[in-house]
CSV table of C-alpha atoms in Angstrom, one decimal:
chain,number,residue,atom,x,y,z
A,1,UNK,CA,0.0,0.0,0.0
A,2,UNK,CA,1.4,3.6,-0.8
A,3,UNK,CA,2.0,6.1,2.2
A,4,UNK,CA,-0.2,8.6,0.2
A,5,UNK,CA,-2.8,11.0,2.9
A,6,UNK,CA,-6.2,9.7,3.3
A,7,UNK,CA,-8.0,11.9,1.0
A,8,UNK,CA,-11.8,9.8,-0.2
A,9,UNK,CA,-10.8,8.3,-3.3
A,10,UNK,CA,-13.3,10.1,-6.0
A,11,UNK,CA,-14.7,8.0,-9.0
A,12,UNK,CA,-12.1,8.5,-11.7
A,13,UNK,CA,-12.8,11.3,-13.9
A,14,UNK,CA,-10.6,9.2,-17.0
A,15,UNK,CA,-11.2,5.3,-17.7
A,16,UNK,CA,-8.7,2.9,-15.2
A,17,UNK,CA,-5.3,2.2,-16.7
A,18,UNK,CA,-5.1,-1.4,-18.1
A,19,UNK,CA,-2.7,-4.0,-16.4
A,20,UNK,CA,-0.1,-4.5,-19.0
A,21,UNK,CA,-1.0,-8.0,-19.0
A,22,UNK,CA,-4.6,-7.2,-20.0
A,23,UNK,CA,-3.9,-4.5,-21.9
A,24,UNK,CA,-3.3,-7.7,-25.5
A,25,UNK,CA,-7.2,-8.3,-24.8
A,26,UNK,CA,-8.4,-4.8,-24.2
A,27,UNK,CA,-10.6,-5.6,-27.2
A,28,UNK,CA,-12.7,-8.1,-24.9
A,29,UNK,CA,-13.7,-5.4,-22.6
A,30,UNK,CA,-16.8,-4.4,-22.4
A,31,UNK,CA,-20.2,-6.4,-22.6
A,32,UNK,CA,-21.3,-8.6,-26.0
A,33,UNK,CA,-24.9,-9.4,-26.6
A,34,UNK,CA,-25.9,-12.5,-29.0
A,35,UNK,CA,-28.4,-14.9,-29.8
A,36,UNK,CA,-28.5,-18.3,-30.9
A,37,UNK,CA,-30.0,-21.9,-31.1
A,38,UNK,CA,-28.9,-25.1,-29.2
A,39,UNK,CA,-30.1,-28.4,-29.6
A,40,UNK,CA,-29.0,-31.8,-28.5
A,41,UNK,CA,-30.3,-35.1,-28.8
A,42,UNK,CA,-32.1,-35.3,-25.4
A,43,UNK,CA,-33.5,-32.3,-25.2
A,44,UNK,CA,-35.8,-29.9,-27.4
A,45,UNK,CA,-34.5,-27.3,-29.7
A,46,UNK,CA,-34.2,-24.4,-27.8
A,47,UNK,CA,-33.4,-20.4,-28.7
A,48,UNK,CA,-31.4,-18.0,-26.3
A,49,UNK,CA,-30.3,-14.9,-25.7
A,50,UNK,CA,-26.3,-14.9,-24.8
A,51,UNK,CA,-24.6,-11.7,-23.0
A,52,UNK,CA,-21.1,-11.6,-22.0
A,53,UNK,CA,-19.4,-8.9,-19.9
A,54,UNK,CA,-15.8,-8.6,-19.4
A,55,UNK,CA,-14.7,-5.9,-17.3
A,56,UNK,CA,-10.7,-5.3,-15.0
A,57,UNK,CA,-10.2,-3.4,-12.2
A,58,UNK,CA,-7.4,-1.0,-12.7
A,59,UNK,CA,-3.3,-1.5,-13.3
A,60,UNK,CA,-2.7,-3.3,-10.8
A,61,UNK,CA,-4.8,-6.4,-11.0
A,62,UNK,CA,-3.8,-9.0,-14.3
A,63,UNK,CA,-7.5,-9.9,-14.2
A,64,UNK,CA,-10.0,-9.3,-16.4
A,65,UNK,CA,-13.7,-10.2,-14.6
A,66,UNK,CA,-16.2,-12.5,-16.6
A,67,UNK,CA,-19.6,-13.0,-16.5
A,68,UNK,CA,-22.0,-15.2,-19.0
A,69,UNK,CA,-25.9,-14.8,-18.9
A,70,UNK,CA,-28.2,-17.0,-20.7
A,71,UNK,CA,-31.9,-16.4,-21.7
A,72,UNK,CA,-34.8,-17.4,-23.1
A,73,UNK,CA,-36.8,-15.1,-25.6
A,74,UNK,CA,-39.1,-14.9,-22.5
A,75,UNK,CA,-36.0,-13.3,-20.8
A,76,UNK,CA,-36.5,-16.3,-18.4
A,77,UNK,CA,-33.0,-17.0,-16.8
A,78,UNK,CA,-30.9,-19.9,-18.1
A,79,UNK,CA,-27.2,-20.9,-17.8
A,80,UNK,CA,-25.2,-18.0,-15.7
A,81,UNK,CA,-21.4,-18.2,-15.2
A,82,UNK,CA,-18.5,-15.6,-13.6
A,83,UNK,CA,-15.3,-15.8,-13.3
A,84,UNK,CA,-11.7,-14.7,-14.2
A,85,UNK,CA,-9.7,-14.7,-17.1
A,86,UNK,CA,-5.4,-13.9,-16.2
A,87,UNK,CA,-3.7,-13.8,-19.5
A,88,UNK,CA,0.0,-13.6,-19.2
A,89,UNK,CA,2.7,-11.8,-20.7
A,90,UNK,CA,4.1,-15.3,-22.6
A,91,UNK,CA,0.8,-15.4,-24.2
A,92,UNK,CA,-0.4,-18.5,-22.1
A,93,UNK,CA,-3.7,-17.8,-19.8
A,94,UNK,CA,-6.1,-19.1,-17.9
A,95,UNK,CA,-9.7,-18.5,-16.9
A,96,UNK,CA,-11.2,-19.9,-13.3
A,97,UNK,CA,-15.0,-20.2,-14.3
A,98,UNK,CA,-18.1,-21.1,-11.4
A,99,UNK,CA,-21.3,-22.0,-13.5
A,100,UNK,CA,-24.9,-22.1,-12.0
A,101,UNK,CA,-25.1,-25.6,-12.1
A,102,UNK,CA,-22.9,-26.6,-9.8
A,103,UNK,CA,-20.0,-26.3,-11.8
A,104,UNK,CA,-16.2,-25.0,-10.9
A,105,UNK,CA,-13.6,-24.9,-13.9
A,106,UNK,CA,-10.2,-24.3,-14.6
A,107,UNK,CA,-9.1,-23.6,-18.1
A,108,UNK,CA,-5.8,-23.2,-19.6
A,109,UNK,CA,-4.6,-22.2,-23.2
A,110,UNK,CA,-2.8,-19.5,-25.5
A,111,UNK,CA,-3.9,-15.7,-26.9
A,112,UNK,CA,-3.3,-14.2,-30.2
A,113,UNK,CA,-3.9,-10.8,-29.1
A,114,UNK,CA,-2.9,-9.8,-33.0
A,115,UNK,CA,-5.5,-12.3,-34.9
A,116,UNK,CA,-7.7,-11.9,-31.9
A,117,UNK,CA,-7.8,-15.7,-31.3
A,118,UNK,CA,-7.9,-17.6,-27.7
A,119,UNK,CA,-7.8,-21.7,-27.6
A,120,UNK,CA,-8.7,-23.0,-24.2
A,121,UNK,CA,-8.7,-26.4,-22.7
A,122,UNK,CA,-10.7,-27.7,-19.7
A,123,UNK,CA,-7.8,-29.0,-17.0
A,124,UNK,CA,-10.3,-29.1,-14.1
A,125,UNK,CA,-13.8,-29.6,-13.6
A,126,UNK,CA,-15.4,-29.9,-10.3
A,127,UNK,CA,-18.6,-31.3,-9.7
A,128,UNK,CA,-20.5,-29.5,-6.6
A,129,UNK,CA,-23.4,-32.5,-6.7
A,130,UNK,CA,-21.5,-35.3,-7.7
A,131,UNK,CA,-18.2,-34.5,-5.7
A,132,UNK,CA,-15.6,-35.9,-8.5
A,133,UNK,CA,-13.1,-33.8,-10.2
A,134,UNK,CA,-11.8,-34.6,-13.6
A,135,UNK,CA,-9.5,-33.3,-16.7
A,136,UNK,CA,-11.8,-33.0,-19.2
A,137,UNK,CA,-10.5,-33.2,-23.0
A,138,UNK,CA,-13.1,-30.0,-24.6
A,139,UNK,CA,-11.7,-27.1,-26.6
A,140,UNK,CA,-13.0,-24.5,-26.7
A,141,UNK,CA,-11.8,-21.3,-30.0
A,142,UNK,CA,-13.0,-17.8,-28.3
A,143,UNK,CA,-12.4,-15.7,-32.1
B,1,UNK,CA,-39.9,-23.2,-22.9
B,2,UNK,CA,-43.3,-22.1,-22.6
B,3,UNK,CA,-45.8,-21.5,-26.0
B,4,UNK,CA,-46.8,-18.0,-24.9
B,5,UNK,CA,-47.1,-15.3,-27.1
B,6,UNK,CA,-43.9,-13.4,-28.4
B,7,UNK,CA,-44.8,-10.4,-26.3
B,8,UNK,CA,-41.7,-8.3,-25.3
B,9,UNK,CA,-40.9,-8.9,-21.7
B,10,UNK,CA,-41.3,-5.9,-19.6
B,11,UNK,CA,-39.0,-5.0,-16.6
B,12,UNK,CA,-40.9,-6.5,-13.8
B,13,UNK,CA,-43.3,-3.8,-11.3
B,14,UNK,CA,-43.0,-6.0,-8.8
B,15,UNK,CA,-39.9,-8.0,-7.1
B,16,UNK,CA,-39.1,-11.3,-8.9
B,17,UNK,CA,-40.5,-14.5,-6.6
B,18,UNK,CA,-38.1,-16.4,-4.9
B,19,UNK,CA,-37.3,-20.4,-6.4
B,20,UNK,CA,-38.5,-22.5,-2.9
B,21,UNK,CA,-35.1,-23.6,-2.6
B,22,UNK,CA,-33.5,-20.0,-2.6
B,23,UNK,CA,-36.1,-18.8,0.2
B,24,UNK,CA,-34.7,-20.0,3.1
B,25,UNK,CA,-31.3,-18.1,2.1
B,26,UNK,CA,-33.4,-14.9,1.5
B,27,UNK,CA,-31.7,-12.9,4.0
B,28,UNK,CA,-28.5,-13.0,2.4
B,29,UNK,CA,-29.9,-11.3,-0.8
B,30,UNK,CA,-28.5,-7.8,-1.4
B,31,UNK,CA,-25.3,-6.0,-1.0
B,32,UNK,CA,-23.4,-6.3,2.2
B,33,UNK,CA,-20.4,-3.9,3.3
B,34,UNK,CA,-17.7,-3.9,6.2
B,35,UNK,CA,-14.3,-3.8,6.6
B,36,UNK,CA,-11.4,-5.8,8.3
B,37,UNK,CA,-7.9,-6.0,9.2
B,38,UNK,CA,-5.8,-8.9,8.1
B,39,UNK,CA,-2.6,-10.7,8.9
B,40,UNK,CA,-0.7,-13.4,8.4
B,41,UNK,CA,3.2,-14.4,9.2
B,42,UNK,CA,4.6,-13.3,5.6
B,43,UNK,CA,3.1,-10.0,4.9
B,44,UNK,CA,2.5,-6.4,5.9
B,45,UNK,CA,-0.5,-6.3,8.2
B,46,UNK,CA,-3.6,-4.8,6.1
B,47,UNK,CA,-6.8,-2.5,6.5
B,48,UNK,CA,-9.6,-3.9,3.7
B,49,UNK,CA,-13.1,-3.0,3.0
B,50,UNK,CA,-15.4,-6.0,1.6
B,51,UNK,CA,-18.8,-5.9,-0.5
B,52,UNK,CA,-20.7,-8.6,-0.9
B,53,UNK,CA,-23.2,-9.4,-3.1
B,54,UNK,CA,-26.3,-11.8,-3.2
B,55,UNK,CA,-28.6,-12.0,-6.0
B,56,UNK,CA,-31.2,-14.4,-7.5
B,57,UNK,CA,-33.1,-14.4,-10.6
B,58,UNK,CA,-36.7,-15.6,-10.1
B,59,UNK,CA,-38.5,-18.9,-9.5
B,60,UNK,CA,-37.4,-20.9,-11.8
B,61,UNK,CA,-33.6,-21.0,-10.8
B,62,UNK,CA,-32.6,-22.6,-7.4
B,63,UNK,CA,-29.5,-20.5,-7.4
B,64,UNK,CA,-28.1,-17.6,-5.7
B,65,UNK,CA,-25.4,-15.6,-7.6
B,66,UNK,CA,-22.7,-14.4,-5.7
B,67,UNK,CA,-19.7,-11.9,-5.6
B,68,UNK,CA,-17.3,-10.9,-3.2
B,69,UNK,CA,-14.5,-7.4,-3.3
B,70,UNK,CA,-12.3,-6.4,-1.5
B,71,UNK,CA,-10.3,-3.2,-1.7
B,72,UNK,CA,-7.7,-1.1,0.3
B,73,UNK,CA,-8.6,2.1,1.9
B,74,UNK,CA,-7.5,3.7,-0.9
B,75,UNK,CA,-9.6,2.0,-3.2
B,76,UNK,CA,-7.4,-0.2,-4.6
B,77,UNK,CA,-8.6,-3.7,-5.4
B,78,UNK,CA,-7.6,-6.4,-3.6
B,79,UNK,CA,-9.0,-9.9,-3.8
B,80,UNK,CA,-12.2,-10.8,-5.8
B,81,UNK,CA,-14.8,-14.0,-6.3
B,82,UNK,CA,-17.8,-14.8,-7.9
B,83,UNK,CA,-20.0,-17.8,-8.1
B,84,UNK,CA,-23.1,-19.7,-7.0
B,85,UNK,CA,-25.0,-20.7,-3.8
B,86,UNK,CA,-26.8,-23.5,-4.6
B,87,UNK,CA,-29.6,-24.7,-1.5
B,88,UNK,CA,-31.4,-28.0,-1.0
B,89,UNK,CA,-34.5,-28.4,0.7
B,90,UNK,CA,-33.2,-31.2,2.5
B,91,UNK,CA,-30.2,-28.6,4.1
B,92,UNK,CA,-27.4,-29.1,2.5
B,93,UNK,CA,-25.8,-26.4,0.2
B,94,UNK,CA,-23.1,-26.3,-2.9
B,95,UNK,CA,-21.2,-23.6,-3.6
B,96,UNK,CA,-19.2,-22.7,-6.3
B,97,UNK,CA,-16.5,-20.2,-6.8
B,98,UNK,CA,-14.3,-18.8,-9.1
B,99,UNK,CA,-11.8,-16.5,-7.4
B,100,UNK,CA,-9.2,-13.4,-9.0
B,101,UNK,CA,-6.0,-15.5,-8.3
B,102,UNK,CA,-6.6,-18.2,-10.5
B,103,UNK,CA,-8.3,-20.7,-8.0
B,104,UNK,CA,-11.6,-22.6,-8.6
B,105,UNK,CA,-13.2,-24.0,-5.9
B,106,UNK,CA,-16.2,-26.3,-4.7
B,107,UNK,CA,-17.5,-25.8,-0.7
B,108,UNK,CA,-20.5,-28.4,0.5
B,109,UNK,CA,-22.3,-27.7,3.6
B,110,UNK,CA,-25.0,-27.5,5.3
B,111,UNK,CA,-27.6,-24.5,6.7
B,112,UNK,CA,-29.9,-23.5,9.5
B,113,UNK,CA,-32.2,-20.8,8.2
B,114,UNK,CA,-33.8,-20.1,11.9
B,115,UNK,CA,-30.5,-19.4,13.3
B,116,UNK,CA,-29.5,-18.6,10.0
B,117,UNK,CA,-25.8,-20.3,10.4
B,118,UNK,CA,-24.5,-21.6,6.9
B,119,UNK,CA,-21.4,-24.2,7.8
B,120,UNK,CA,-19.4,-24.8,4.5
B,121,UNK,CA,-16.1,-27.1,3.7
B,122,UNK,CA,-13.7,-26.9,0.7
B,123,UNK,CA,-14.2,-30.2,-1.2
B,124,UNK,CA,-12.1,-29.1,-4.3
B,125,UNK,CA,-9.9,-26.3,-5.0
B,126,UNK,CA,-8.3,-26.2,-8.3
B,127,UNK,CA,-5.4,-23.8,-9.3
B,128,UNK,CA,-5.0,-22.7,-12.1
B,129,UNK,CA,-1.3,-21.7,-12.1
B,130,UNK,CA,-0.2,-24.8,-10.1
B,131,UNK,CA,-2.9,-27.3,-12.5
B,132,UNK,CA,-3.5,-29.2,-9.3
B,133,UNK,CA,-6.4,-30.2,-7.3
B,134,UNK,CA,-6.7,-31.1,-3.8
B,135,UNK,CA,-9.5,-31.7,-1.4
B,136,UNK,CA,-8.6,-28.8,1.5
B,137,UNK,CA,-9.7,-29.4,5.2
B,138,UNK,CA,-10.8,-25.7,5.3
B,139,UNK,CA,-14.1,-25.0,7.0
B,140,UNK,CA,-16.1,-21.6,7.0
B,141,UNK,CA,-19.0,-20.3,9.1
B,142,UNK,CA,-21.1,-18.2,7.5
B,143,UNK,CA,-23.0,-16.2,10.5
């Protein structure tokens, strides 16, 4: 902590400085909205609504904060999940995940902060119901 | 998904209803604030503030989103975690959480709504940087 006087910290006037470690996937900040349809063979066809909101906290923290809502076009709530993303400066990263159903995930891949590209890999998965923990083998191309 | 009418979904004039499983828990919903000191052999003793937040999103989910920040006097961030509370009607309780230094963890546990006491025990912690996983003997009381 700095031995600076303890003047109220105002709301800053200009936007936070990026970490320098966030600063490669500045262009994820911010919040995306989508739609789309899923389907799978046990369960009905379904449309959604997707937003995503990535957000980081100043130059100090490598983090960049993640959050994932899911919707019907009822705007009745589906999937949610939030988390962290910590790119690093070797262009490795990886990305700690909690999901509403019970989920908790570690990830861990590579950025192409030029051709805007991130590959990820499931290392972890715990399950909160079923207590097990496993490497799981999905990919997953963030573009 | 329901076969009701494509109407646009309005912003709701009254609070959303609680899923049975989340009512128990409703006390916890909403923003909570304090603030601390911390120690530990290796490091600086520290001031912190702490917001936490507690949110659901209607009947139909049996979840409670969560976020915890903390910051220094100065408003500098500190630690930060998000996630899921996830209560059973039979009194046990998941919870999920992602946290800003790269750990994903699962807590089980158990809750008393009258005294309102949530007990809670790590059952996997993965890390992200270190690609392990461990089941911790950690246990929190949530009062």
């Amino acid at each position: 902590m700095d031995g600076e006087k303890a003047t109220p910290a105002a709301a800053p006037a200009t936007p936070l400085a990026l970490h320098p470690a966030v600063a490669p996937l500045s262009y994820l900040l911010g919040t995306l909205r989508g739609q789309g349809e899923g389907g799978y063979p046990t369960i009905n066809h379904f449309s959604y609504a997707e937003e995503l909101h990535f957000s980081h906290s100043g130059k100090k923290k490598p983090v960049i904060g993640y959050s994932e809502n899911m919707e019907t076009w009822l705007r009745e709530p589906m999937h949610a999940e939030s988390g962290y993303w910590r790119p690093k400066p070797d262009g490795t990263i990886e990305v700690v995940i909690a999901q509403s159903t019970g989920l908790a995930e570690v990830q861990k891949g590579t950025y192409n902060a030029e051709e805007k590209v991130i590959m990820l890999k499931s290392e972890i998965v715990g399950n909160a119901s079923k207590v097990l923990h496993y490497v799981a083998s999905q990919n997953y191309l963030v573009q």
